[in-house]
Amino acid sequence: QQGGVEIIKRFTMNRGDYFIGVDYLIDNQSNENWSAAFYAQIKRDDYVPASTGGMGMKPFVGAAITTPDDRYQRFDFGDLDDDSFSQSVDTGWAAMLQEYFLGAWIPDSSLALEYNLRRSAANGYYYVGFTQAPMVIQPGAQESLSAGFYVGPKDQYRLREISEHLDLTVDYGWIWWAAQPIYAVLYFLHEGEIKSFGIDAQVFSGFTNWGICIILLTLIVKLLFFKLSEASYKSMARMRKIQPKMAALKERYGDDKQQFSQEMMRMYQKEKINPLGGCLPMLVQMPVFIALYWVLKESVELRHEPFFGWIVDLSAKDPWFILPIIMGVSMWFQMRLNPAPPDPTQAKVMQMMPFMFTFMFMWFPAGLVLYWVSNNILSIAQQWVITQSIEKADTSEA
């Protein structure tokens, strides 16, 4: 009660949802106009949760807002240490983000607002919030001021329903153009539901294990790039076939590297071999690999999700390093199917690569290593079949 004005503050919560409605119900029983503005903020310290995984890339932790000029504008704690920020907009939202979770205020879109982001010198806390345009309530009138507060996991499809561009807080970084389709495919495989491209349809019951979904995603990616991989593996199979001729050239020209290179290129042209063809499958896989990393680090659905046996969390590293070792072994077998580089130094580097990759992959999320293991196994099968078919064709011709 404020004199002749009665104010009721009401919180509305629904079971199974992380969205809270906040309403001020105002009954002006006085003889004068009464004015108020909705104000809300989120306060946070500078603690950044530890993030497991390799590649030196960590999910964003800090504040974010949406403006007409920037649908998703981020402010890390360093930005707010340097300077505060304020801007007036017609509508928007203000949030604090960390890996997998966020808190976000979503004000009434009918009233303009002013953002205020700052660091308090007094207590060292960081603030992100807004103040809406004042509402004037006539004597004897009843009005309400409303906003919503979401606090929970980064469920991008739910966030999309709550406010425009709020789903962008599921931050896939610069690789979003590949990560978003990968997430949509994984979600479809797990839930059996399409929720992208303006479609919302249940297709089948889905697979309950996210690890199985990652393996199926690998198969889908492999099928999409099947022709490219096939051309590459055919080129490598032909290259393997001419290894005796390469050895003869090397012996013939000895230390004359320039002449050896010229003769080698002539042989490649004659045999229709692309010497860089072996790199193409790996280069094509890299955007998918990096995008899947971000999906694992930003999509809360995969947090603490087990695969089988010792893999209890696909978003964290393999606790026993078994998957990275399997990956290294599969990579070694795959390289055995490829021809050795003519340069001895390059050959030694290639021999060391399975060991280097095994060590590097030990710190990656288990789901990412599972993808690479599945890709290696499928590649070995495809490459072996192509090599065998070319060798049989050569035998029949002879």
XYZ file of C-alpha atoms in Angstrom:
398
model
C 0.000 0.000 0.000
C 1.357 3.450 -0.989
C -1.112 5.949 0.363
C -4.234 5.426 -1.701
C -2.490 3.091 -4.178
C -2.608 -0.682 -3.699
C 0.172 -2.707 -5.375
C 0.222 -6.484 -5.683
C 3.390 -8.153 -6.942
C 2.580 -11.549 -8.456
C 4.896 -14.334 -9.637
C 3.486 -16.945 -12.004
C 5.260 -20.288 -12.447
C 4.281 -23.341 -14.485
C 5.336 -26.887 -13.768
C 8.088 -28.116 -16.093
C 8.965 -24.613 -17.369
C 11.740 -22.197 -16.402
C 9.837 -19.043 -17.355
C 8.476 -16.894 -14.521
C 5.853 -14.213 -15.072
C 6.308 -11.068 -12.943
C 3.342 -8.689 -12.695
C 2.640 -5.547 -10.686
C -1.151 -5.119 -10.320
C -1.798 -1.478 -9.475
C -5.094 -0.079 -8.170
C -4.978 3.730 -7.893
C -7.663 4.562 -5.299
C -6.190 8.023 -4.659
C -7.281 11.353 -6.112
C -3.997 11.942 -7.997
C -2.131 10.477 -10.931
C 0.338 7.745 -9.960
C 3.401 6.996 -12.067
C 5.919 4.128 -12.047
C 8.408 2.422 -14.355
C 9.244 -1.293 -14.445
C 12.875 -1.820 -13.477
C 14.731 -5.139 -13.411
C 18.328 -6.329 -13.326
C 20.533 -9.406 -12.934
C 23.530 -9.230 -10.592
C 26.538 -11.535 -10.964
C 30.096 -11.933 -9.751
C 33.045 -12.573 -12.082
C 33.250 -16.336 -11.490
C 33.714 -18.281 -14.743
C 32.882 -22.004 -14.469
C 35.599 -24.404 -15.557
C 34.948 -25.768 -19.050
C 36.332 -29.144 -20.074
C 37.371 -29.800 -23.658
C 40.225 -29.074 -26.036
C 40.889 -26.669 -28.877
C 41.328 -23.708 -26.511
C 37.781 -22.482 -27.231
C 35.481 -21.806 -24.285
C 31.770 -20.937 -24.205
C 30.963 -17.270 -23.662
C 30.361 -16.062 -20.094
C 28.963 -12.561 -19.591
C 26.038 -10.279 -20.444
C 24.032 -10.011 -23.643
C 21.219 -7.855 -25.033
C 19.367 -7.459 -28.320
C 19.103 -4.165 -30.209
C 17.785 -3.099 -33.638
C 21.382 -2.880 -34.905
C 22.658 -6.112 -33.329
C 20.330 -9.054 -32.728
C 22.793 -10.531 -30.219
C 25.224 -8.104 -28.602
C 27.681 -9.572 -26.093
C 29.599 -7.944 -23.236
C 32.229 -9.954 -21.413
C 33.321 -8.888 -17.945
C 36.351 -7.127 -19.392
C 34.052 -4.914 -21.495
C 32.124 -3.838 -18.398
C 35.352 -3.299 -16.452
C 36.350 -0.765 -19.088
C 33.065 1.100 -19.408
C 29.354 0.975 -18.631
C 26.743 0.758 -21.392
C 23.286 2.240 -21.863
C 20.960 2.440 -24.865
C 17.280 3.210 -25.452
C 15.308 0.776 -27.631
C 11.669 0.041 -28.393
C 11.812 -3.566 -27.199
C 14.351 -6.229 -26.278
C 15.711 -8.546 -23.586
C 18.717 -8.562 -21.235
C 20.577 -11.682 -20.107
C 23.511 -13.141 -18.198
C 25.031 -16.210 -19.858
C 27.336 -19.065 -19.049
C 27.920 -22.544 -20.435
C 24.561 -24.351 -20.850
C 22.552 -21.874 -18.692
C 21.270 -18.303 -18.634
C 19.095 -15.837 -16.789
C 17.147 -13.368 -18.943
C 14.646 -10.556 -18.356
C 12.054 -10.158 -21.103
C 10.072 -6.912 -20.627
C 6.639 -6.029 -21.993
C 7.158 -5.286 -25.688
C 4.553 -2.482 -25.671
C 6.775 -0.115 -23.667
C 10.144 1.337 -24.688
C 13.112 0.647 -22.421
C 16.640 1.724 -21.614
C 19.388 -0.840 -21.086
C 21.917 -0.384 -18.303
C 25.027 -2.569 -18.079
C 27.789 -1.791 -15.598
C 30.240 -2.972 -12.976
C 29.767 -1.646 -9.468
C 32.916 -0.130 -8.023
C 31.459 -0.552 -4.535
C 31.015 -4.336 -4.501
C 32.610 -5.521 -7.777
C 29.402 -7.131 -9.065
C 28.273 -6.920 -12.676
C 24.758 -5.743 -13.539
C 22.652 -6.078 -16.663
C 19.127 -4.657 -16.622
C 16.640 -2.206 -18.014
C 14.157 0.509 -17.063
C 10.941 0.809 -19.058
C 9.131 4.011 -19.948
C 6.980 5.241 -17.015
C 3.291 4.359 -16.938
C 0.821 6.967 -15.624
C -2.303 5.618 -13.879
C -5.299 7.895 -13.514
C -7.230 8.204 -10.206
C -9.628 5.282 -9.794
C -7.946 3.268 -12.577
C -6.391 -0.197 -12.448
C -3.351 -1.137 -14.570
C -0.539 -3.670 -14.586
C 3.182 -3.646 -15.336
C 4.559 -6.973 -16.535
C 7.762 -8.748 -17.552
C 9.061 -12.280 -17.783
C 12.152 -13.845 -16.271
C 13.724 -17.001 -17.683
C 16.301 -18.772 -15.532
C 17.441 -22.207 -16.619
C 19.041 -24.233 -19.417
C 19.687 -22.939 -22.926
C 16.772 -24.728 -24.583
C 16.946 -22.874 -27.893
C 13.499 -23.891 -29.140
C 11.864 -22.739 -25.882
C 13.891 -19.508 -25.925
C 12.733 -18.885 -29.497
C 9.115 -19.044 -28.291
C 9.715 -16.604 -25.427
C 11.276 -13.716 -27.349
C 12.697 -12.919 -30.767
C 16.455 -13.594 -31.037
C 16.656 -14.973 -27.465
C 17.641 -18.358 -28.958
C 20.874 -16.712 -30.198
C 22.143 -16.940 -26.613
C 22.908 -20.558 -27.551
C 26.177 -19.205 -28.886
C 27.939 -21.355 -31.487
C 30.446 -18.631 -32.319
C 31.632 -17.993 -35.886
C 30.820 -21.571 -36.933
C 27.053 -21.111 -36.260
C 26.267 -21.653 -39.985
C 27.396 -25.294 -39.645
C 26.579 -25.850 -35.946
C 22.907 -24.900 -36.251
C 22.096 -27.540 -38.934
C 24.104 -30.147 -36.987
C 22.099 -29.420 -33.841
C 18.846 -29.589 -35.829
C 19.820 -33.030 -37.211
C 20.873 -34.328 -33.775
C 17.653 -33.026 -32.209
C 15.613 -34.687 -34.959
C 17.401 -38.016 -34.485
C 16.913 -37.887 -30.701
C 13.387 -36.500 -30.504
C 12.040 -37.579 -33.904
C 10.764 -34.018 -34.279
C 11.528 -31.265 -36.793
C 11.611 -27.775 -35.233
C 13.489 -25.806 -37.878
C 12.754 -23.907 -41.089
C 9.284 -22.976 -39.811
C 8.326 -26.648 -39.369
C 7.073 -28.192 -36.127
C 6.226 -31.833 -36.791
C 6.682 -35.166 -35.014
C 8.035 -37.745 -37.486
C 9.046 -40.750 -35.355
C 9.793 -41.625 -31.724
C 13.527 -40.888 -31.934
C 16.626 -42.539 -30.440
C 17.066 -42.165 -26.680
C 20.896 -42.367 -26.720
C 22.672 -39.211 -27.899
C 25.784 -41.273 -28.722
C 23.767 -43.290 -31.243
C 22.537 -39.987 -32.693
C 26.161 -38.811 -33.116
C 27.032 -42.045 -34.956
C 23.996 -41.606 -37.231
C 25.014 -37.969 -37.822
C 28.455 -39.225 -38.895
C 26.805 -41.583 -41.362
C 24.645 -38.768 -42.771
C 27.681 -36.470 -43.216
C 29.574 -39.340 -44.839
C 26.727 -39.913 -47.302
C 26.525 -36.199 -48.130
C 30.215 -36.112 -49.069
C 30.331 -39.632 -50.474
C 31.204 -38.625 -54.048
C 33.946 -36.242 -52.923
C 35.456 -38.921 -50.686
C 35.122 -41.522 -53.441
C 37.080 -39.368 -55.896
C 39.741 -38.748 -53.272
C 40.100 -42.402 -52.337
C 40.296 -43.425 -55.997
C 43.099 -40.919 -56.467
C 44.943 -42.352 -53.446
C 44.389 -45.929 -54.666
C 45.944 -45.029 -58.030
C 48.771 -43.297 -56.207
C 49.377 -46.460 -54.210
C 49.453 -48.470 -57.461
C 52.229 -46.330 -58.982
C 54.503 -46.518 -55.920
C 56.983 -48.838 -57.730
C 57.180 -46.353 -60.619
C 57.738 -43.530 -58.134
C 60.562 -45.465 -56.530
C 62.127 -46.011 -59.977
C 61.913 -42.279 -60.746
C 63.554 -41.420 -57.464
C 66.373 -43.851 -58.123
C 66.820 -42.580 -61.689
C 67.051 -38.862 -60.893
C 68.758 -39.201 -57.516
C 69.510 -35.764 -56.076
C 68.027 -33.798 -59.003
C 64.908 -32.740 -57.101
C 63.669 -30.360 -59.798
C 63.748 -33.016 -62.511
C 62.226 -35.585 -60.169
C 59.333 -33.195 -59.371
C 58.692 -32.533 -63.070
C 58.633 -36.246 -63.922
C 56.440 -36.955 -60.935
C 53.873 -34.329 -62.032
C 53.880 -35.803 -65.557
C 53.121 -39.206 -64.061
C 50.284 -37.735 -61.972
C 48.755 -36.175 -65.095
C 49.112 -39.393 -67.080
C 47.541 -41.531 -64.328
C 44.863 -38.869 -63.533
C 45.980 -38.478 -59.937
C 45.329 -35.440 -57.741
C 48.227 -35.371 -55.226
C 46.148 -33.182 -52.877
C 43.100 -35.439 -53.137
C 43.925 -37.250 -49.905
C 43.574 -34.003 -47.930
C 40.074 -33.204 -49.188
C 38.080 -35.571 -46.931
C 39.816 -34.216 -43.827
C 39.397 -30.587 -44.947
C 35.680 -31.160 -45.551
C 35.317 -32.757 -42.116
C 36.973 -29.897 -40.209
C 33.992 -27.457 -40.254
C 31.737 -30.323 -39.141
C 34.239 -31.268 -36.430
C 34.515 -27.708 -35.050
C 30.744 -27.160 -35.307
C 30.050 -30.381 -33.390
C 32.469 -29.202 -30.689
C 30.363 -26.088 -30.178
C 27.122 -28.079 -30.246
C 28.513 -30.287 -27.468
C 29.644 -27.257 -25.440
C 26.495 -25.140 -25.879
C 23.589 -27.610 -26.207
C 22.398 -28.460 -22.706
C 20.613 -31.550 -24.023
C 23.988 -33.330 -24.322
C 25.253 -32.267 -20.879
C 25.801 -35.290 -18.601
C 24.342 -37.595 -21.275
C 25.914 -41.082 -21.206
C 26.792 -43.312 -24.154
C 27.672 -46.852 -23.071
C 29.831 -48.294 -20.301
C 32.493 -45.898 -19.068
C 31.263 -42.921 -21.157
C 28.968 -41.182 -18.662
C 29.085 -37.686 -20.169
C 29.384 -37.071 -23.920
C 30.156 -33.388 -23.324
C 33.231 -34.185 -21.168
C 36.472 -36.010 -21.949
C 36.676 -39.814 -21.855
C 37.715 -40.540 -18.226
C 39.721 -43.620 -19.248
C 40.993 -42.266 -22.632
C 39.760 -45.432 -24.359
C 37.949 -43.647 -27.213
C 41.023 -41.507 -28.097
C 43.167 -44.665 -28.228
C 40.607 -46.360 -30.500
C 40.633 -43.216 -32.631
C 44.446 -43.328 -32.895
C 44.431 -47.015 -33.870
C 41.729 -46.433 -36.509
C 43.718 -43.485 -37.878
C 46.833 -45.675 -38.095
C 44.921 -48.341 -40.051
C 43.488 -45.686 -42.354
C 46.938 -44.285 -43.091
C 48.211 -47.788 -43.895
C 45.761 -47.794 -46.812
C 47.294 -44.576 -48.146
C 50.502 -44.382 -50.167
C 53.552 -43.109 -48.305
C 54.718 -39.592 -49.303
C 57.812 -39.638 -51.560
C 59.633 -37.226 -49.244
C 61.189 -39.086 -46.236
C 60.562 -36.183 -43.850
C 56.883 -36.009 -44.806
C 56.642 -39.776 -44.435
C 57.989 -39.585 -40.865
C 55.551 -36.784 -39.985
C 52.641 -38.822 -41.349
C 53.733 -41.808 -39.274
C 53.680 -39.654 -36.135
C 50.247 -38.154 -36.803
C 48.161 -40.964 -35.201
C 50.150 -40.569 -31.979
C 49.850 -36.757 -31.999
C 46.118 -36.900 -32.717
C 45.597 -39.498 -29.981
C 47.229 -37.221 -27.402
C 45.311 -34.179 -28.619
C 41.949 -35.987 -28.636
C 42.387 -37.125 -25.028
C 41.122 -33.716 -23.869
C 38.224 -33.372 -26.315
C 34.596 -34.135 -25.366
C 33.840 -37.851 -25.695
C 31.021 -37.108 -28.165
C 33.499 -35.385 -30.485
C 35.939 -38.312 -30.328
C 33.034 -40.700 -30.964
C 32.234 -38.761 -34.139
C 35.856 -38.989 -35.361
C 36.119 -42.708 -34.532
C 32.888 -43.390 -36.444
C 34.124 -41.312 -39.377
C 37.473 -43.165 -39.434
C 35.790 -46.582 -39.440
C 33.439 -45.590 -42.267
C 36.364 -44.079 -44.207
C 38.446 -47.252 -43.792
C 35.567 -49.366 -45.114
C 34.974 -47.036 -48.080
C 38.669 -46.741 -48.897
C 39.257 -50.515 -48.656
C 36.341 -51.260 -51.007
C 37.572 -48.684 -53.564
C 41.178 -49.926 -53.385
C 40.060 -53.541 -53.847
C 37.855 -52.652 -56.833
C 40.711 -50.790 -58.576
C 43.160 -53.622 -57.930
C 40.662 -56.189 -59.294
C 40.095 -54.024 -62.383
C 43.869 -53.860 -62.981
C 44.158 -57.642 -62.575
C 41.361 -58.326 -65.045
C 42.898 -55.938 -67.584
C 46.256 -57.676 -67.260
